[in-house]
Coordinates of C-alpha atoms in Angstrom, one line a residue:
X209 CA 102.8 45.4 66.2
X210 CA 100.6 44.9 69.3
X211 CA 102.8 45.3 72.3
X212 CA 100.0 44.9 74.9
X213 CA 99.9 41.7 77.0
X214 CA 97.4 39.1 75.6
X215 CA 94.2 38.9 77.7
X216 CA 91.2 36.5 77.9
X217 CA 88.2 37.4 80.0
X218 CA 87.6 34.4 82.2
X219 CA 84.8 35.6 84.4
X220 CA 81.8 37.2 82.7
X221 CA 78.2 37.1 83.6
X222 CA 75.3 37.7 81.2
X223 CA 71.7 38.6 81.9
X224 CA 71.1 34.9 82.4
X225 CA 72.5 35.5 85.8
X226 CA 69.2 37.0 86.8
X227 CA 69.3 40.4 88.6
X228 CA 73.1 40.3 88.6
X229 CA 74.1 41.4 85.1
X230 CA 72.7 43.4 82.3
X231 CA 74.2 42.4 79.0
X232 CA 73.4 39.5 76.6
X233 CA 75.9 36.7 75.8
X234 CA 76.1 38.0 72.2
X235 CA 76.9 41.6 73.4
X236 CA 79.7 40.3 75.6
X237 CA 81.2 38.2 72.9
X238 CA 81.0 41.0 70.3
X239 CA 82.6 43.5 72.7
X240 CA 85.4 41.1 73.7
X241 CA 86.2 40.6 70.0
X242 CA 86.2 44.3 69.3
X243 CA 88.7 44.8 72.2
X244 CA 91.1 42.2 70.8
X245 CA 90.7 39.7 73.7
X246 CA 92.1 36.2 73.1
X247 CA 89.0 34.5 74.4
X248 CA 85.9 35.0 76.5
X249 CA 84.5 32.7 79.1
X250 CA 80.8 33.0 79.9
X251 CA 80.5 32.0 83.6
X252 CA 76.9 32.7 84.7
X253 CA 76.2 31.9 88.3
X254 CA 75.4 28.2 88.7
X255 CA 74.1 28.1 85.1
X256 CA 75.2 27.4 81.5
X257 CA 71.9 28.9 80.1
X258 CA 73.6 31.4 77.9
X259 CA 76.5 29.4 76.5
X260 CA 74.9 28.3 73.2
X261 CA 74.1 31.9 72.2
X262 CA 77.6 33.0 73.1
X263 CA 79.1 30.0 71.2
X264 CA 77.2 30.7 68.0
X265 CA 78.2 34.4 68.1
X266 CA 81.9 33.6 68.8
X267 CA 81.9 31.0 66.0
X268 CA 80.6 33.6 63.6
X269 CA 83.3 36.0 64.6
X270 CA 86.1 33.4 64.7
X271 CA 86.8 34.0 68.3
X272 CA 87.7 31.5 71.0
X273 CA 84.9 30.9 73.5
X274 CA 84.9 29.0 76.8
X275 CA 81.6 27.8 78.3
X276 CA 81.9 27.8 82.1
X277 CA 80.1 28.7 85.3
X278 CA 80.7 30.4 88.6
X279 CA 79.7 29.6 92.1
X280 CA 79.6 31.6 95.4
X281 CA 79.6 30.2 98.9
X282 CA 77.9 31.9 101.9
X283 CA 81.3 32.9 103.3
X284 CA 81.9 35.0 100.1
X285 CA 84.4 32.7 98.4
X286 CA 83.8 32.3 94.7
X287 CA 84.8 29.7 92.1
X288 CA 85.0 30.0 88.4
X289 CA 85.0 26.5 86.8
X290 CA 86.1 26.2 83.2
X291 CA 86.0 22.7 81.5
X292 CA 89.3 21.7 80.0
X293 CA 87.7 18.9 77.9
X294 CA 84.4 17.0 77.4
X295 CA 84.8 15.2 80.8
X296 CA 85.1 18.6 82.5
X297 CA 81.9 19.8 80.8
X298 CA 80.1 16.8 82.0
X299 CA 81.4 17.3 85.6
X300 CA 80.3 21.0 85.5
X301 CA 76.8 20.3 84.3
X302 CA 76.4 17.6 86.9
X303 CA 77.6 19.9 89.7
X304 CA 75.2 22.6 88.6
X305 CA 72.4 20.0 88.8
X306 CA 73.4 19.0 92.3
X307 CA 73.4 22.7 93.4
X308 CA 70.1 23.5 91.7
X309 CA 68.2 20.5 93.0
X310 CA 69.1 21.6 96.5
X311 CA 67.8 25.1 95.9
X312 CA 64.7 26.7 97.6
X313 CA 63.1 26.9 94.1
X314 CA 63.4 23.2 93.5
X315 CA 62.0 22.4 97.0
X316 CA 59.1 24.8 96.8
X317 CA 58.2 23.9 93.2
X318 CA 58.0 20.2 94.4
X319 CA 55.1 21.3 96.6
X320 CA 53.3 23.2 93.8
X321 CA 54.1 26.6 95.1
X322 CA 55.6 29.6 93.3
X323 CA 58.8 31.4 94.0
X324 CA 60.3 34.5 92.3
X325 CA 64.0 33.8 92.8
X326 CA 66.1 30.7 93.3
X327 CA 68.5 30.8 96.3
X328 CA 70.9 28.0 95.5
X329 CA 72.1 26.1 98.5
X330 CA 75.6 25.2 97.3
X331 CA 77.2 21.9 98.2
X332 CA 80.2 22.3 100.5
X333 CA 83.2 23.8 98.7
X334 CA 85.1 20.6 99.3
X335 CA 82.6 18.7 97.2
X336 CA 83.2 21.2 94.3
X337 CA 87.0 20.8 94.6
X338 CA 86.7 17.0 94.4
X339 CA 83.9 16.9 91.8
X340 CA 85.4 19.2 89.1
X341 CA 88.6 17.4 88.4
X342 CA 88.7 18.1 84.7
X343 CA 88.1 21.8 85.1
X344 CA 90.2 24.9 85.6
X345 CA 89.6 26.2 89.1
X346 CA 89.9 30.0 89.6
X347 CA 89.3 30.8 93.3
X348 CA 88.0 34.3 93.9
X349 CA 88.6 35.3 97.6
X350 CA 86.1 37.7 99.3
X351 CA 87.4 41.2 99.2
X352 CA 89.0 42.4 102.5
X353 CA 89.5 46.1 103.4
X354 CA 92.7 47.3 105.0
X355 CA 90.8 48.2 108.1
X356 CA 89.1 44.8 108.4
X357 CA 90.9 42.6 110.9
X358 CA 89.7 39.3 112.3
X359 CA 87.4 41.2 114.7
X360 CA 86.5 43.9 112.2
X361 CA 88.2 46.5 114.4
X362 CA 92.0 46.0 114.1
X363 CA 94.1 46.7 111.1
X364 CA 95.9 43.8 109.4
X365 CA 98.9 43.9 107.1
X366 CA 98.6 42.6 103.6
X367 CA 100.9 39.7 104.6
X368 CA 98.5 38.7 107.5
X369 CA 95.5 38.8 105.2
X370 CA 97.4 36.9 102.5
X371 CA 98.3 34.2 105.1
X372 CA 94.6 33.7 106.0
X373 CA 93.6 33.5 102.3
X374 CA 96.4 31.0 101.7
X375 CA 95.0 28.6 104.2
X376 CA 91.8 28.2 102.2
X377 CA 93.7 28.0 99.0
X378 CA 95.9 25.3 100.3
X379 CA 92.9 23.3 101.6
X380 CA 91.4 23.5 98.1
X381 CA 94.6 22.5 96.4
X382 CA 94.8 19.3 98.3
X383 CA 91.5 18.2 96.7
X384 CA 91.5 19.9 93.3
X385 CA 93.4 18.9 90.2
X386 CA 97.1 19.7 90.5
X387 CA 98.4 22.5 88.3
X388 CA 94.9 23.7 87.3
X389 CA 94.2 26.1 90.3
X390 CA 94.5 29.8 90.2
X391 CA 93.7 32.8 92.4
X392 CA 91.3 35.3 90.7
X393 CA 92.1 39.0 91.1
X394 CA 89.1 41.3 90.7
X395 CA 90.2 45.0 90.4
X396 CA 87.5 47.5 89.8
X397 CA 89.6 50.6 90.6
X398 CA 88.6 50.8 94.3
X399 CA 90.8 52.9 96.6
X400 CA 92.5 49.9 98.1
X401 CA 93.2 48.0 94.9
X402 CA 97.0 48.2 95.4
X403 CA 96.7 46.9 98.9
X404 CA 94.5 44.0 97.8
X405 CA 97.0 43.1 95.1
X406 CA 99.6 42.8 97.8
X407 CA 97.3 40.5 99.8
X408 CA 96.9 38.2 96.7
X409 CA 100.6 38.3 96.0
X410 CA 101.4 37.1 99.5
X411 CA 98.8 34.3 99.1
X412 CA 100.4 33.3 95.9
X413 CA 103.9 33.2 97.5
X414 CA 102.7 31.0 100.3
X415 CA 100.7 28.6 98.1
X416 CA 102.6 28.7 94.8
X417 CA 99.2 29.1 93.1
X418 CA 99.4 31.7 90.3
X419 CA 97.2 34.9 90.3
X420 CA 95.2 35.7 87.2
X421 CA 93.3 38.9 86.5
X422 CA 89.5 38.4 86.0
X423 CA 86.9 41.0 85.3
X424 CA 83.9 39.8 87.2
X425 CA 82.1 41.4 84.2
X426 CA 78.4 42.3 84.5
X427 CA 78.0 44.6 81.4
X428 CA 79.7 44.8 78.0
X429 CA 80.0 48.6 78.0
X430 CA 80.0 51.2 80.8
X431 CA 76.9 52.9 79.5
X432 CA 74.9 49.9 80.5
X433 CA 75.5 50.7 84.2
X434 CA 72.1 52.4 84.9
X435 CA 70.3 49.3 83.7
X436 CA 72.6 47.2 85.9
X437 CA 71.6 49.3 88.9
X438 CA 68.0 48.7 88.1
X439 CA 68.2 44.9 87.8
X440 CA 70.4 44.9 91.0
X441 CA 67.8 46.9 92.8
X442 CA 65.1 44.5 91.7
X443 CA 67.1 41.7 93.2
X444 CA 67.4 43.7 96.5
X445 CA 63.6 44.5 96.4
X446 CA 64.2 48.2 96.8
X447 CA 64.0 51.4 94.7
X448 CA 67.4 52.3 93.1
X449 CA 67.7 55.5 95.2
X450 CA 67.3 53.4 98.4
X451 CA 70.0 50.9 97.6
X452 CA 73.0 53.2 98.3
X453 CA 76.3 51.5 98.7
X454 CA 74.8 48.0 98.0
X455 CA 75.0 48.8 94.3
X456 CA 78.3 48.8 92.4
X457 CA 80.2 52.0 93.1
X458 CA 81.4 52.5 89.5
X459 CA 81.1 51.0 86.1
X460 CA 84.4 49.1 86.1
X461 CA 82.6 45.7 85.8
X462 CA 82.4 46.3 82.0
X463 CA 84.7 44.8 79.4
X464 CA 87.7 47.1 79.6
X465 CA 90.3 47.9 77.0
X466 CA 93.6 46.0 77.2
X467 CA 95.5 49.2 77.7
X468 CA 93.4 50.0 80.7
X469 CA 93.9 46.5 82.1
X470 CA 97.6 46.8 81.6
X471 CA 97.6 49.8 83.9
X472 CA 95.7 48.0 86.6
X473 CA 97.6 44.7 87.1
X474 CA 101.1 43.1 86.5
X475 CA 101.6 41.9 83.0
X476 CA 102.0 38.3 84.0
X477 CA 98.5 38.3 85.6
X478 CA 97.1 39.2 82.1
X479 CA 99.3 36.7 80.3
X480 CA 98.1 34.1 82.7
X481 CA 94.5 34.6 81.5
X482 CA 95.5 33.9 77.9
X483 CA 97.5 30.8 79.0
X484 CA 94.5 29.4 80.9
X485 CA 92.3 30.0 77.8
X486 CA 94.7 27.8 75.8
X487 CA 94.2 24.9 78.3
X488 CA 90.4 25.0 77.8
X489 CA 90.1 22.8 74.7
X490 CA 86.4 22.0 75.0
X491 CA 83.9 23.4 72.5
X492 CA 80.2 22.9 72.3
X493 CA 80.9 21.6 68.7
X494 CA 82.4 18.5 70.4
X495 CA 79.0 17.5 71.8
X496 CA 77.3 14.7 69.9
X497 CA 74.2 12.9 71.1
X498 CA 75.0 9.4 72.2
X499 CA 72.0 7.1 72.1
X500 CA 72.0 4.5 74.9
X501 CA 73.4 1.1 74.0
X502 CA 70.6 -1.3 74.7
X503 CA 70.2 -5.0 74.5
X504 CA 67.7 -6.0 71.8
X505 CA 65.8 -9.2 72.4
X506 CA 67.3 -12.2 70.6
X507 CA 70.2 -10.2 69.2
X508 CA 73.5 -12.1 69.1
X509 CA 76.0 -10.9 71.8
X510 CA 78.4 -8.2 70.6
X511 CA 76.6 -7.8 67.2
X512 CA 77.0 -4.2 66.0
X513 CA 73.7 -2.3 66.0
X514 CA 73.9 -1.5 62.3
X515 CA 74.5 -5.2 61.5
X516 CA 71.5 -6.1 63.7
X517 CA 69.3 -3.6 61.9
X518 CA 70.3 -4.8 58.5
X519 CA 69.6 -8.4 59.5
X520 CA 66.2 -7.7 60.9
X521 CA 65.2 -5.5 57.9
X522 CA 66.2 -8.3 55.4
X523 CA 64.2 -10.8 57.4
X524 CA 61.2 -8.4 57.5
X525 CA 61.4 -7.8 53.7
X526 CA 61.3 -11.6 53.2
X527 CA 58.0 -11.7 55.1
X528 CA 56.5 -8.6 53.4
X529 CA 57.2 -9.5 49.8
X530 CA 57.4 -12.7 47.7
X531 CA 59.9 -10.8 45.6
X532 CA 61.2 -7.4 46.8
X533 CA 60.5 -4.8 44.2
X534 CA 63.6 -3.0 42.8
X535 CA 62.2 0.4 44.0
X536 CA 61.8 -0.9 47.5
X537 CA 65.4 -2.4 47.5
X538 CA 66.7 1.0 46.4
X539 CA 64.8 2.8 49.1
X540 CA 65.8 0.4 51.8
X541 CA 69.5 0.7 50.8
X542 CA 69.2 4.5 50.9
X543 CA 67.5 4.6 54.3
X544 CA 70.0 2.1 55.8
X545 CA 72.9 4.2 54.6
X546 CA 71.4 7.3 56.0
X547 CA 70.7 5.6 59.3
X548 CA 74.2 4.4 59.6
X549 CA 75.7 7.8 58.7
X550 CA 73.6 9.5 61.4
X551 CA 74.1 6.8 64.0
X552 CA 70.4 6.2 64.4
X553 CA 70.5 2.3 64.2
X554 CA 70.0 1.9 67.9
X555 CA 66.9 4.2 67.9
X556 CA 65.2 2.2 65.1
X557 CA 66.0 -1.0 67.0
X558 CA 64.5 0.4 70.2
X559 CA 61.2 1.3 68.4
X560 CA 61.2 -2.1 66.8
X561 CA 61.5 -3.8 70.2
X562 CA 58.7 -1.6 71.7
X563 CA 56.4 -2.4 68.8
X564 CA 57.1 -6.1 69.0
X565 CA 56.5 -6.2 72.8
X566 CA 53.3 -4.2 72.4
X567 CA 51.9 -6.5 69.8
X568 CA 52.9 -9.6 71.8
X569 CA 50.6 -8.3 74.5
X570 CA 47.8 -7.3 72.2
X571 CA 48.5 -3.5 72.8
X572 CA 47.5 -1.3 69.9
X573 CA 50.5 0.6 68.5
X574 CA 51.4 2.3 65.2
X575 CA 54.3 4.2 63.8
X576 CA 53.3 7.7 62.7
X577 CA 54.7 10.8 61.2
X578 CA 57.6 10.5 58.7
X579 CA 58.0 6.9 59.8
X580 CA 54.9 6.1 57.6
X581 CA 57.0 6.7 54.5
X582 CA 59.9 4.6 55.6
X583 CA 60.7 1.3 53.9
X584 CA 62.8 0.3 56.9
X585 CA 59.9 0.9 59.3
X586 CA 57.6 -1.2 57.1
X587 CA 60.1 -4.1 57.0
X588 CA 60.5 -4.0 60.8
X589 CA 56.7 -4.0 61.3
X590 CA 56.7 -0.6 62.9
X591 CA 54.2 0.6 60.2
X592 CA 51.7 -1.4 58.1
X593 CA 51.4 0.7 54.9
X594 CA 53.7 -0.2 52.1
X595 CA 55.5 3.1 51.2
X596 CA 56.1 1.8 47.6
X597 CA 52.3 1.7 47.1

């Protein structure tokens, strides 16, 4: 029987976080599965570019996967946002768009110039707290050293540091969804990890916000560390040998075994990660395209789109044929059934409206491609070639 605490990695970056990580989404998912993790969240920085690849891999392995993202503010505070449902996913994508459209890359590209790297100008943290209401919020405080006081010269106790961190956490809690806020603990086996744990413990005691262990993962295995150093150096614009302490001091940002994690942090910090994963019910499988509901000219109010389509097709067939051939009737019935099953009625009605408008203005238009073989399109006047002939 497995006696180790359950664990889900809730903060992992892939190489879609450019110059910050060095493993693919698929590699991260496979390694998490091999280690017996309950789930993996892919949280690339201000991006969801890799989530489809991770989702497909996790689905093939039968592993729970959480699509998310992470954000960092200039003062060093980070946020991991994990959607709890489809609403949360929409909020997350919208917030990423808000951040990206305020980036240097977006502004320079608008002037036709080229930039090599985007520097995202994050909206104020208060905006994130208010906007992401259907998401799990994992606040990741900037790491403080035991010798770093308010002035950088005095030594603070863990309780004093915890009190300062607690103020920001309390401010966030007033705006964010109640009961879905956590403090993220990143422990990469630095010399002051024990002291930092005490700081976070004091913060949790003051705020009543639970602490959860997160990996801030950048590579799936420790042997990928040299490549991580290279991509980090590219981001810094310096040779690897000139980067010094700006690079990661060890390879602990890889996906670690559960037994190793159990030695680093209290058991309930690991168990909290698995509990959070259970709250994240959203899957990319839940996404279905929703065609806009439009108002078709002359359609009766509140008439379902499928019913409107059938009515217009029948009217069109009466104009096209003196007597509708049995072959055409069969094809129309098959097409209408398929259109209804796929939810495409509104799309056909939109094209019908466009064609009707164009012809009313003497604008040349013609259905093309596979539409040329559609009896429904012929009945609606979208095409002019009888598919039965």
